[in-house]
PDB file of C-alpha atoms in Angstrom:
ATOM      1  CA  UNK A   1      98.182  65.466  77.191  1.00 50.00           C
ATOM      2  CA  UNK A   2      97.896  69.107  78.163  1.00 53.00           C
ATOM      3  CA  UNK A   3      96.137  71.348  75.653  1.00 48.00           C
ATOM      4  CA  UNK A   4      98.396  74.171  74.409  1.00 47.00           C
ATOM      5  CA  UNK A   5      95.977  76.966  75.154  1.00 46.00           C
ATOM      6  CA  UNK A   6      92.290  77.329  75.837  1.00 43.00           C
ATOM      7  CA  UNK A   7      90.311  80.465  75.282  1.00 42.00           C
ATOM      8  CA  UNK A   8      88.473  81.912  78.216  1.00 41.00           C
ATOM      9  CA  UNK A   9      84.824  81.164  77.820  1.00 38.00           C
ATOM     10  CA  UNK A  10      82.239  83.412  79.380  1.00 37.00           C
ATOM     11  CA  UNK A  11      81.295  80.635  81.777  1.00 40.00           C
ATOM     12  CA  UNK A  12      84.795  79.357  82.513  1.00 42.00           C
ATOM     13  CA  UNK A  13      86.056  82.332  84.469  1.00 43.00           C
ATOM     14  CA  UNK A  14      84.180  85.214  85.894  1.00 45.00           C
ATOM     15  CA  UNK A  15      85.292  88.691  84.880  1.00 41.00           C
ATOM     16  CA  UNK A  16      85.844  89.872  88.436  1.00 49.00           C
ATOM     17  CA  UNK A  17      87.607  93.007  89.545  1.00 45.00           C
ATOM     18  CA  UNK A  18      90.760  91.142  90.625  1.00 46.00           C
ATOM     19  CA  UNK A  19      91.126  89.554  87.192  1.00 48.00           C
ATOM     20  CA  UNK A  20      90.842  92.890  85.441  1.00 46.00           C
ATOM     21  CA  UNK A  21      93.636  94.320  87.596  1.00 59.00           C
ATOM     22  CA  UNK A  22      96.040  91.354  87.259  1.00 74.00           C
ATOM     23  CA  UNK A  23      99.423  92.977  86.603  1.00 86.00           C
ATOM     24  CA  UNK A  24     102.534  90.766  86.453  1.00 89.00           C
ATOM     25  CA  UNK A  25     104.909  93.721  86.899  1.00 92.00           C
ATOM     26  CA  UNK A  26     103.085  94.636  90.088  1.00 93.00           C
ATOM     27  CA  UNK A  27     103.482  91.064  91.361  1.00 95.00           C
ATOM     28  CA  UNK A  28     107.202  90.990  90.569  1.00 95.00           C
ATOM     29  CA  UNK A  29     107.628  94.408  92.251  1.00 96.00           C
ATOM     30  CA  UNK A  30     105.898  93.032  95.363  1.00 97.00           C
ATOM     31  CA  UNK A  31     108.214  89.998  95.301  1.00 97.00           C
ATOM     32  CA  UNK A  32     111.324  92.223  95.055  1.00 97.00           C
ATOM     33  CA  UNK A  33     110.034  94.377  97.931  1.00 98.00           C
ATOM     34  CA  UNK A  34     109.484  91.220 100.024  1.00 97.00           C
ATOM     35  CA  UNK A  35     113.020  89.983  99.317  1.00 97.00           C
ATOM     36  CA  UNK A  36     114.490  93.390 100.246  1.00 97.00           C
ATOM     37  CA  UNK A  37     112.439  93.556 103.463  1.00 97.00           C
ATOM     38  CA  UNK A  38     113.678  90.063 104.391  1.00 97.00           C
ATOM     39  CA  UNK A  39     117.277  91.242 103.927  1.00 96.00           C
ATOM     40  CA  UNK A  40     116.512  94.293 106.094  1.00 97.00           C
ATOM     41  CA  UNK A  41     115.058  91.976 108.770  1.00 96.00           C
ATOM     42  CA  UNK A  42     118.276  89.969 108.826  1.00 95.00           C
ATOM     43  CA  UNK A  43     120.320  93.162 109.157  1.00 95.00           C
ATOM     44  CA  UNK A  44     118.149  94.468 112.010  1.00 95.00           C
ATOM     45  CA  UNK A  45     118.345  91.107 113.813  1.00 93.00           C
ATOM     46  CA  UNK A  46     122.159  91.066 113.652  1.00 90.00           C
ATOM     47  CA  UNK A  47     122.939  94.778 114.038  1.00 89.00           C
ATOM     48  CA  UNK A  48     124.860  95.445 117.267  1.00 89.00           C
ATOM     49  CA  UNK A  49     123.993  98.312 119.583  1.00 87.00           C
ATOM     50  CA  UNK A  50     120.213  98.183 119.274  1.00 88.00           C
ATOM     51  CA  UNK A  51     118.096  97.730 122.392  1.00 90.00           C
ATOM     52  CA  UNK A  52     115.850  94.663 122.605  1.00 87.00           C
ATOM     53  CA  UNK A  53     112.633  96.729 122.607  1.00 88.00           C
ATOM     54  CA  UNK A  54     113.667  98.795 119.565  1.00 92.00           C
ATOM     55  CA  UNK A  55     114.765  95.647 117.720  1.00 94.00           C
ATOM     56  CA  UNK A  56     111.460  93.918 118.546  1.00 92.00           C
ATOM     57  CA  UNK A  57     109.387  96.901 117.376  1.00 93.00           C
ATOM     58  CA  UNK A  58     111.388  97.165 114.134  1.00 95.00           C
ATOM     59  CA  UNK A  59     111.098  93.423 113.390  1.00 95.00           C
ATOM     60  CA  UNK A  60     107.362  93.324 114.140  1.00 94.00           C
ATOM     61  CA  UNK A  61     106.798  96.381 111.918  1.00 95.00           C
ATOM     62  CA  UNK A  62     108.779  94.708 109.098  1.00 97.00           C
ATOM     63  CA  UNK A  63     106.788  91.471 109.524  1.00 96.00           C
ATOM     64  CA  UNK A  64     103.487  93.380 109.335  1.00 95.00           C
ATOM     65  CA  UNK A  65     104.713  95.220 106.216  1.00 97.00           C
ATOM     66  CA  UNK A  66     105.682  91.920 104.536  1.00 97.00           C
ATOM     67  CA  UNK A  67     102.414  90.206 105.498  1.00 96.00           C
ATOM     68  CA  UNK A  68     100.454  93.198 104.159  1.00 96.00           C
ATOM     69  CA  UNK A  69     102.283  92.979 100.823  1.00 97.00           C
ATOM     70  CA  UNK A  70     101.396  89.293 100.527  1.00 97.00           C
ATOM     71  CA  UNK A  71      97.754  89.838 101.466  1.00 96.00           C
ATOM     72  CA  UNK A  72      97.284  92.879  99.216  1.00 96.00           C
ATOM     73  CA  UNK A  73      99.142  91.734  96.090  1.00 95.00           C
ATOM     74  CA  UNK A  74      99.607  87.950  96.137  1.00 96.00           C
ATOM     75  CA  UNK A  75      96.214  87.256  97.733  1.00 95.00           C
ATOM     76  CA  UNK A  76      94.607  90.025  95.619  1.00 92.00           C
ATOM     77  CA  UNK A  77      92.980  91.685  98.623  1.00 93.00           C
ATOM     78  CA  UNK A  78      93.912  95.068  97.136  1.00 92.00           C
ATOM     79  CA  UNK A  79      91.339  94.570  94.398  1.00 89.00           C
ATOM     80  CA  UNK A  80      88.532  93.223  96.575  1.00 91.00           C
ATOM     81  CA  UNK A  81      85.630  95.198  98.006  1.00 92.00           C
ATOM     82  CA  UNK A  82      85.992  97.134 101.260  1.00 93.00           C
ATOM     83  CA  UNK A  83      83.623  94.731 103.021  1.00 93.00           C
ATOM     84  CA  UNK A  84      85.742  91.687 102.082  1.00 93.00           C
ATOM     85  CA  UNK A  85      88.899  93.524 103.191  1.00 94.00           C
ATOM     86  CA  UNK A  86      87.257  94.293 106.541  1.00 94.00           C
ATOM     87  CA  UNK A  87      85.965  90.700 106.850  1.00 93.00           C
ATOM     88  CA  UNK A  88      89.601  89.578 106.766  1.00 94.00           C
ATOM     89  CA  UNK A  89      91.382  92.443 108.545  1.00 93.00           C
ATOM     90  CA  UNK A  90      89.099  93.066 111.543  1.00 94.00           C
ATOM     91  CA  UNK A  91      89.236  89.509 112.997  1.00 94.00           C
ATOM     92  CA  UNK A  92      93.011  89.380 112.390  1.00 93.00           C
ATOM     93  CA  UNK A  93      93.443  92.436 114.627  1.00 91.00           C
ATOM     94  CA  UNK A  94      92.179  90.452 117.647  1.00 91.00           C
ATOM     95  CA  UNK A  95      95.081  87.976 118.245  1.00 91.00           C
ATOM     96  CA  UNK A  96      97.766  90.707 118.501  1.00 90.00           C
ATOM     97  CA  UNK A  97      95.628  92.529 121.090  1.00 92.00           C
ATOM     98  CA  UNK A  98      95.091  89.322 123.119  1.00 91.00           C
ATOM     99  CA  UNK A  99      98.790  88.583 122.787  1.00 88.00           C
ATOM    100  CA  UNK A 100      99.922  92.002 124.008  1.00 88.00           C
ATOM    101  CA  UNK A 101      97.564  91.912 127.008  1.00 90.00           C
ATOM    102  CA  UNK A 102      98.466  88.350 128.039  1.00 88.00           C
ATOM    103  CA  UNK A 103     102.221  88.792 127.572  1.00 85.00           C
ATOM    104  CA  UNK A 104     102.129  92.121 129.463  1.00 86.00           C
ATOM    105  CA  UNK A 105     100.239  90.355 132.274  1.00 88.00           C
ATOM    106  CA  UNK A 106     102.868  87.592 132.406  1.00 84.00           C
ATOM    107  CA  UNK A 107     105.720  90.111 132.539  1.00 84.00           C
ATOM    108  CA  UNK A 108     103.934  92.067 135.301  1.00 86.00           C
ATOM    109  CA  UNK A 109     103.457  88.896 137.388  1.00 84.00           C
ATOM    110  CA  UNK A 110     107.064  87.891 136.721  1.00 79.00           C
ATOM    111  CA  UNK A 111     108.498  91.133 138.158  1.00 80.00           C
ATOM    112  CA  UNK A 112     105.890  91.622 140.912  1.00 75.00           C
TER     113      UNK A 112
ATOM    114  CA  UNK B   1      68.935  74.580  87.169  1.00 40.00           C
ATOM    115  CA  UNK B   2      70.530  77.945  87.690  1.00 42.00           C
ATOM    116  CA  UNK B   3      69.465  81.295  89.079  1.00 46.00           C
ATOM    117  CA  UNK B   4      69.285  84.252  86.716  1.00 45.00           C
ATOM    118  CA  UNK B   5      72.752  85.729  86.234  1.00 47.00           C
ATOM    119  CA  UNK B   6      74.648  82.659  87.425  1.00 50.00           C
ATOM    120  CA  UNK B   7      76.460  80.675  84.739  1.00 50.00           C
ATOM    121  CA  UNK B   8      76.671  76.960  85.502  1.00 47.00           C
ATOM    122  CA  UNK B   9      79.390  74.742  84.053  1.00 49.00           C
ATOM    123  CA  UNK B  10      78.417  71.092  83.668  1.00 44.00           C
ATOM    124  CA  UNK B  11      79.394  69.171  86.780  1.00 44.00           C
ATOM    125  CA  UNK B  12      81.346  71.933  88.444  1.00 50.00           C
ATOM    126  CA  UNK B  13      78.694  74.196  89.965  1.00 49.00           C
ATOM    127  CA  UNK B  14      78.339  77.910  89.425  1.00 50.00           C
ATOM    128  CA  UNK B  15      81.440  79.648  88.091  1.00 54.00           C
ATOM    129  CA  UNK B  16      80.146  83.133  87.300  1.00 59.00           C
ATOM    130  CA  UNK B  17      78.377  85.146  89.941  1.00 61.00           C
ATOM    131  CA  UNK B  18      76.213  88.220  89.705  1.00 70.00           C
ATOM    132  CA  UNK B  19      77.894  91.218  91.377  1.00 77.00           C
ATOM    133  CA  UNK B  20      77.038  91.481  95.045  1.00 79.00           C
ATOM    134  CA  UNK B  21      76.617  94.841  96.764  1.00 79.00           C
ATOM    135  CA  UNK B  22      79.018  93.865  99.594  1.00 81.00           C
ATOM    136  CA  UNK B  23      81.348  91.220  98.150  1.00 83.00           C
ATOM    137  CA  UNK B  24      81.514  92.254  94.493  1.00 82.00           C
ATOM    138  CA  UNK B  25      82.205  89.302  92.195  1.00 80.00           C
ATOM    139  CA  UNK B  26      83.808  87.121  94.901  1.00 84.00           C
ATOM    140  CA  UNK B  27      82.409  83.592  94.691  1.00 87.00           C
ATOM    141  CA  UNK B  28      81.048  81.646  97.660  1.00 88.00           C
ATOM    142  CA  UNK B  29      84.148  79.429  97.414  1.00 91.00           C
ATOM    143  CA  UNK B  30      86.460  82.421  97.687  1.00 92.00           C
ATOM    144  CA  UNK B  31      84.623  83.909 100.678  1.00 93.00           C
ATOM    145  CA  UNK B  32      84.590  80.445 102.290  1.00 94.00           C
ATOM    146  CA  UNK B  33      88.339  80.086 101.747  1.00 96.00           C
ATOM    147  CA  UNK B  34      88.946  83.492 103.341  1.00 96.00           C
ATOM    148  CA  UNK B  35      86.826  82.536 106.364  1.00 95.00           C
ATOM    149  CA  UNK B  36      88.799  79.269 106.672  1.00 97.00           C
ATOM    150  CA  UNK B  37      92.131  81.119 106.401  1.00 97.00           C
ATOM    151  CA  UNK B  38      91.137  83.647 109.072  1.00 96.00           C
ATOM    152  CA  UNK B  39      90.122  80.810 111.427  1.00 96.00           C
ATOM    153  CA  UNK B  40      93.393  79.018 110.643  1.00 97.00           C
ATOM    154  CA  UNK B  41      95.260  82.243 111.411  1.00 96.00           C
ATOM    155  CA  UNK B  42      93.692  82.111 114.890  1.00 96.00           C
ATOM    156  CA  UNK B  43      95.298  78.683 115.407  1.00 96.00           C
ATOM    157  CA  UNK B  44      98.707  80.154 114.605  1.00 96.00           C
ATOM    158  CA  UNK B  45      97.855  83.231 116.670  1.00 95.00           C
ATOM    159  CA  UNK B  46      97.083  81.002 119.668  1.00 95.00           C
ATOM    160  CA  UNK B  47     100.385  79.152 119.292  1.00 96.00           C
ATOM    161  CA  UNK B  48     102.389  82.372 118.949  1.00 95.00           C
ATOM    162  CA  UNK B  49     100.616  83.936 121.957  1.00 93.00           C
ATOM    163  CA  UNK B  50     101.414  80.809 124.006  1.00 94.00           C
ATOM    164  CA  UNK B  51     105.030  81.117 122.831  1.00 94.00           C
ATOM    165  CA  UNK B  52     105.132  84.789 123.908  1.00 91.00           C
ATOM    166  CA  UNK B  53     103.609  84.066 127.337  1.00 90.00           C
ATOM    167  CA  UNK B  54     105.971  81.153 128.035  1.00 93.00           C
ATOM    168  CA  UNK B  55     108.966  83.169 126.791  1.00 91.00           C
ATOM    169  CA  UNK B  56     108.057  86.194 128.952  1.00 87.00           C
ATOM    170  CA  UNK B  57     107.582  84.041 132.063  1.00 86.00           C
ATOM    171  CA  UNK B  58     110.827  82.068 131.787  1.00 88.00           C
ATOM    172  CA  UNK B  59     113.925  83.358 133.569  1.00 86.00           C
ATOM    173  CA  UNK B  60     116.315  81.413 131.286  1.00 90.00           C
ATOM    174  CA  UNK B  61     114.779  80.846 127.848  1.00 92.00           C
ATOM    175  CA  UNK B  62     117.862  79.631 125.980  1.00 92.00           C
ATOM    176  CA  UNK B  63     119.221  76.881 128.235  1.00 92.00           C
ATOM    177  CA  UNK B  64     122.931  76.048 128.273  1.00 91.00           C
ATOM    178  CA  UNK B  65     123.696  73.191 125.895  1.00 91.00           C
ATOM    179  CA  UNK B  66     120.838  73.980 123.525  1.00 94.00           C
ATOM    180  CA  UNK B  67     121.896  75.050 120.017  1.00 95.00           C
ATOM    181  CA  UNK B  68     121.151  78.429 118.463  1.00 94.00           C
ATOM    182  CA  UNK B  69     118.733  78.431 115.515  1.00 95.00           C
ATOM    183  CA  UNK B  70     120.249  78.787 112.034  1.00 93.00           C
ATOM    184  CA  UNK B  71     118.902  82.175 111.009  1.00 94.00           C
ATOM    185  CA  UNK B  72     120.705  82.411 107.661  1.00 95.00           C
ATOM    186  CA  UNK B  73     119.614  78.927 106.596  1.00 96.00           C
ATOM    187  CA  UNK B  74     116.023  79.689 107.587  1.00 96.00           C
ATOM    188  CA  UNK B  75     116.197  83.023 105.746  1.00 96.00           C
ATOM    189  CA  UNK B  76     117.033  80.972 102.637  1.00 97.00           C
ATOM    190  CA  UNK B  77     113.973  78.781 103.305  1.00 97.00           C
ATOM    191  CA  UNK B  78     111.929  81.985 103.674  1.00 97.00           C
ATOM    192  CA  UNK B  79     113.201  83.092 100.265  1.00 97.00           C
ATOM    193  CA  UNK B  80     112.119  79.738  98.792  1.00 97.00           C
ATOM    194  CA  UNK B  81     108.600  80.275 100.150  1.00 97.00           C
ATOM    195  CA  UNK B  82     108.519  83.821  98.737  1.00 97.00           C
ATOM    196  CA  UNK B  83     109.546  82.455  95.315  1.00 98.00           C
ATOM    197  CA  UNK B  84     106.832  79.794  95.557  1.00 98.00           C
ATOM    198  CA  UNK B  85     104.194  82.444  96.329  1.00 97.00           C
ATOM    199  CA  UNK B  86     105.231  84.349  93.208  1.00 97.00           C
ATOM    200  CA  UNK B  87     105.148  81.262  90.952  1.00 97.00           C
ATOM    201  CA  UNK B  88     101.811  80.300  92.477  1.00 97.00           C
ATOM    202  CA  UNK B  89     100.164  83.641  91.820  1.00 96.00           C
ATOM    203  CA  UNK B  90     101.681  83.699  88.292  1.00 96.00           C
ATOM    204  CA  UNK B  91     100.077  80.270  87.778  1.00 96.00           C
ATOM    205  CA  UNK B  92      96.730  81.800  88.693  1.00 95.00           C
ATOM    206  CA  UNK B  93      97.418  84.668  86.286  1.00 93.00           C
ATOM    207  CA  UNK B  94      98.139  82.134  83.506  1.00 94.00           C
ATOM    208  CA  UNK B  95      94.965  80.233  84.406  1.00 94.00           C
ATOM    209  CA  UNK B  96      92.939  83.438  84.073  1.00 92.00           C
ATOM    210  CA  UNK B  97      94.410  83.840  80.581  1.00 91.00           C
ATOM    211  CA  UNK B  98      93.460  80.267  79.760  1.00 91.00           C
ATOM    212  CA  UNK B  99      97.096  79.196  79.275  1.00 94.00           C
ATOM    213  CA  UNK B 100      96.798  75.668  80.584  1.00 95.00           C
ATOM    214  CA  UNK B 101     100.356  74.497  79.863  1.00 96.00           C
ATOM    215  CA  UNK B 102     101.961  77.498  81.601  1.00 96.00           C
ATOM    216  CA  UNK B 103      99.624  77.135  84.567  1.00 97.00           C
ATOM    217  CA  UNK B 104     100.609  73.502  85.061  1.00 97.00           C
ATOM    218  CA  UNK B 105     104.329  74.278  84.749  1.00 98.00           C
ATOM    219  CA  UNK B 106     104.159  77.111  87.280  1.00 98.00           C
ATOM    220  CA  UNK B 107     102.150  74.966  89.701  1.00 98.00           C
ATOM    221  CA  UNK B 108     104.772  72.216  89.347  1.00 98.00           C
ATOM    222  CA  UNK B 109     107.540  74.722  90.201  1.00 98.00           C
ATOM    223  CA  UNK B 110     105.508  75.892  93.201  1.00 98.00           C
ATOM    224  CA  UNK B 111     105.110  72.307  94.447  1.00 98.00           C
ATOM    225  CA  UNK B 112     108.842  71.691  93.958  1.00 98.00           C
ATOM    226  CA  UNK B 113     109.718  74.797  95.994  1.00 98.00           C
ATOM    227  CA  UNK B 114     107.323  73.593  98.706  1.00 98.00           C
ATOM    228  CA  UNK B 115     109.054  70.199  98.775  1.00 98.00           C
ATOM    229  CA  UNK B 116     112.460  71.940  98.978  1.00 98.00           C
ATOM    230  CA  UNK B 117     111.199  73.939 101.968  1.00 98.00           C
ATOM    231  CA  UNK B 118     110.122  70.709 103.677  1.00 98.00           C
ATOM    232  CA  UNK B 119     113.480  69.076 102.946  1.00 97.00           C
ATOM    233  CA  UNK B 120     115.167  72.160 104.398  1.00 97.00           C
ATOM    234  CA  UNK B 121     113.037  71.903 107.519  1.00 97.00           C
ATOM    235  CA  UNK B 122     113.920  68.203 107.767  1.00 96.00           C
ATOM    236  CA  UNK B 123     117.585  69.139 107.518  1.00 96.00           C
ATOM    237  CA  UNK B 124     117.169  71.735 110.256  1.00 97.00           C
ATOM    238  CA  UNK B 125     115.329  69.334 112.595  1.00 96.00           C
ATOM    239  CA  UNK B 126     117.017  65.987 111.981  1.00 95.00           C
ATOM    240  CA  UNK B 127     120.207  66.811 110.100  1.00 93.00           C
ATOM    241  CA  UNK B 128     119.740  64.797 106.908  1.00 87.00           C
ATOM    242  CA  UNK B 129     123.299  65.882 106.082  1.00 90.00           C
ATOM    243  CA  UNK B 130     125.440  66.624 109.148  1.00 87.00           C
ATOM    244  CA  UNK B 131     123.862  67.636 112.457  1.00 90.00           C
ATOM    245  CA  UNK B 132     120.298  68.739 113.118  1.00 93.00           C
ATOM    246  CA  UNK B 133     118.783  70.615 116.050  1.00 95.00           C
ATOM    247  CA  UNK B 134     117.585  67.362 117.652  1.00 94.00           C
ATOM    248  CA  UNK B 135     121.014  65.755 117.643  1.00 93.00           C
ATOM    249  CA  UNK B 136     122.555  69.006 118.907  1.00 94.00           C
ATOM    250  CA  UNK B 137     120.370  69.066 122.028  1.00 93.00           C
ATOM    251  CA  UNK B 138     117.127  70.876 121.170  1.00 95.00           C
ATOM    252  CA  UNK B 139     114.780  68.016 122.095  1.00 94.00           C
ATOM    253  CA  UNK B 140     110.982  68.241 122.228  1.00 95.00           C
ATOM    254  CA  UNK B 141     109.769  68.134 125.840  1.00 93.00           C
ATOM    255  CA  UNK B 142     113.129  69.010 127.383  1.00 93.00           C
ATOM    256  CA  UNK B 143     112.454  72.763 127.567  1.00 94.00           C
ATOM    257  CA  UNK B 144     109.693  75.247 126.780  1.00 95.00           C
ATOM    258  CA  UNK B 145     111.905  76.710 124.056  1.00 96.00           C
ATOM    259  CA  UNK B 146     112.264  73.321 122.344  1.00 96.00           C
ATOM    260  CA  UNK B 147     108.604  72.328 122.700  1.00 96.00           C
ATOM    261  CA  UNK B 148     107.217  75.607 121.376  1.00 97.00           C
ATOM    262  CA  UNK B 149     109.766  75.618 118.534  1.00 97.00           C
ATOM    263  CA  UNK B 150     108.789  72.150 117.294  1.00 97.00           C
ATOM    264  CA  UNK B 151     105.051  72.699 117.871  1.00 97.00           C
ATOM    265  CA  UNK B 152     104.922  75.938 115.877  1.00 98.00           C
ATOM    266  CA  UNK B 153     107.329  75.073 113.038  1.00 98.00           C
ATOM    267  CA  UNK B 154     105.812  71.562 112.869  1.00 98.00           C
ATOM    268  CA  UNK B 155     102.275  72.961 112.593  1.00 98.00           C
ATOM    269  CA  UNK B 156     103.467  75.248 109.806  1.00 98.00           C
ATOM    270  CA  UNK B 157     105.293  72.353 108.126  1.00 98.00           C
ATOM    271  CA  UNK B 158     102.037  70.382 108.109  1.00 98.00           C
ATOM    272  CA  UNK B 159     100.423  73.304 106.288  1.00 98.00           C
ATOM    273  CA  UNK B 160     103.223  73.266 103.695  1.00 98.00           C
ATOM    274  CA  UNK B 161     102.760  69.501 103.249  1.00 98.00           C
ATOM    275  CA  UNK B 162      98.977  69.934 102.888  1.00 98.00           C
ATOM    276  CA  UNK B 163      99.625  72.763 100.420  1.00 98.00           C
ATOM    277  CA  UNK B 164     101.923  70.609  98.273  1.00 98.00           C
ATOM    278  CA  UNK B 165      99.287  67.838  98.148  1.00 98.00           C
ATOM    279  CA  UNK B 166      96.600  70.456  97.348  1.00 98.00           C
ATOM    280  CA  UNK B 167      98.775  71.831  94.497  1.00 98.00           C
ATOM    281  CA  UNK B 168      99.347  68.363  93.029  1.00 98.00           C
ATOM    282  CA  UNK B 169      95.620  67.532  93.172  1.00 98.00           C
ATOM    283  CA  UNK B 170      94.543  70.814  91.534  1.00 97.00           C
ATOM    284  CA  UNK B 171      97.410  70.668  88.999  1.00 97.00           C
ATOM    285  CA  UNK B 172      96.372  67.177  87.925  1.00 97.00           C
ATOM    286  CA  UNK B 173      92.684  68.100  87.707  1.00 97.00           C
ATOM    287  CA  UNK B 174      93.435  71.353  85.865  1.00 96.00           C
ATOM    288  CA  UNK B 175      95.715  69.605  83.346  1.00 95.00           C
ATOM    289  CA  UNK B 176      92.837  67.228  82.536  1.00 95.00           C
ATOM    290  CA  UNK B 177      90.356  70.100  82.245  1.00 93.00           C
ATOM    291  CA  UNK B 178      88.325  68.980  85.242  1.00 94.00           C
ATOM    292  CA  UNK B 179      88.631  72.269  87.145  1.00 93.00           C
ATOM    293  CA  UNK B 180      88.969  75.874  86.029  1.00 91.00           C
ATOM    294  CA  UNK B 181      90.770  79.062  87.034  1.00 93.00           C
ATOM    295  CA  UNK B 182      88.499  79.543  90.065  1.00 93.00           C
ATOM    296  CA  UNK B 183      89.994  76.390  91.647  1.00 95.00           C
ATOM    297  CA  UNK B 184      93.530  77.693  91.006  1.00 96.00           C
ATOM    298  CA  UNK B 185      92.529  80.972  92.663  1.00 95.00           C
ATOM    299  CA  UNK B 186      91.427  79.186  95.859  1.00 96.00           C
ATOM    300  CA  UNK B 187      94.664  77.167  95.843  1.00 97.00           C
ATOM    301  CA  UNK B 188      96.609  80.410  95.374  1.00 97.00           C
ATOM    302  CA  UNK B 189      94.933  81.915  98.444  1.00 97.00           C
ATOM    303  CA  UNK B 190      95.827  78.887 100.595  1.00 98.00           C
ATOM    304  CA  UNK B 191      99.445  78.734  99.461  1.00 98.00           C
ATOM    305  CA  UNK B 192     100.042  82.463  99.943  1.00 97.00           C
ATOM    306  CA  UNK B 193      98.532  82.120 103.420  1.00 98.00           C
ATOM    307  CA  UNK B 194     101.221  79.533 104.232  1.00 97.00           C
ATOM    308  CA  UNK B 195     103.800  82.181 103.295  1.00 97.00           C
ATOM    309  CA  UNK B 196     101.849  84.889 105.178  1.00 97.00           C
ATOM    310  CA  UNK B 197     101.978  82.856 108.406  1.00 97.00           C
ATOM    311  CA  UNK B 198     105.641  81.905 107.954  1.00 98.00           C
ATOM    312  CA  UNK B 199     106.607  85.596 108.006  1.00 97.00           C
ATOM    313  CA  UNK B 200     105.405  85.819 111.617  1.00 96.00           C
ATOM    314  CA  UNK B 201     106.877  82.440 112.597  1.00 97.00           C
ATOM    315  CA  UNK B 202     110.256  83.512 111.171  1.00 97.00           C
ATOM    316  CA  UNK B 203     110.160  86.879 112.957  1.00 96.00           C
ATOM    317  CA  UNK B 204     109.013  85.646 116.372  1.00 95.00           C
ATOM    318  CA  UNK B 205     110.774  82.278 116.635  1.00 96.00           C
ATOM    319  CA  UNK B 206     114.002  82.888 114.733  1.00 96.00           C
ATOM    320  CA  UNK B 207     114.708  86.629 114.762  1.00 95.00           C
ATOM    321  CA  UNK B 208     113.240  87.586 118.144  1.00 91.00           C
ATOM    322  CA  UNK B 209     113.590  84.213 119.894  1.00 82.00           C
TER     323      UNK B 209
END
């Protein structure tokens, strides 16, 4: 049997910064933005007359925008301290750099 | 025994932390989950880099006879995951308000959406109804395109499966009052990460592939 409602006790949940800033309208707005960006992605992927490089840059930029929305609003990173944000963001910057260097190297060897 | 400023709930460890100069009120569990998620992101990063290198070095990536990927169907699956992220974070919001019944309902919806995503992926791979990619000629091991596709989407699918099990475990424990909002918060981080990673898988494999 699930209790109807329990009051928040001082020791049940901690009054952290993220909890204070919990805003359902903000979450729904982020969801709508994500759905719209997904529709834009589909349009960009199917739009004729766009070069492969321009399409790739646009799609990667859209993916980064969507991932940022999820991290900032759904994963509450927006309301965390700068140090925690950097703890997450700085290591995540490494794989794209490795990827760009290694893929560029492969393309260079391919056309050499 | 507890340190000054740390509230301890019987049997569940510390649940309230003194503010930290660097990490604010983030608990050790939350910081640990973030560290795990970043390391897990490296696994996906490695797979996507391997995909990019193999793709760039292959003269013919899409071999004749192999089917095209169903972008519209997968966009629908992406929408399901986005919906599940919203219901999941709303469940955490309800947990913070102490609304146990609403939390459990929203977690159940999240788990259902996760199961629907897995069924959709099963349909795409095997063709539960009609044809799937495997029966249409995209077979693991037959081409780099096929192998990387199944390795990356399969690895993500395993995360969705693990997430659904995680939701059911936390939902059950929360309904019985054995865990509190902090546990729902950690679950919320993991599930949203599954969505976070899928955004890149969808872009690189389906839209750019």
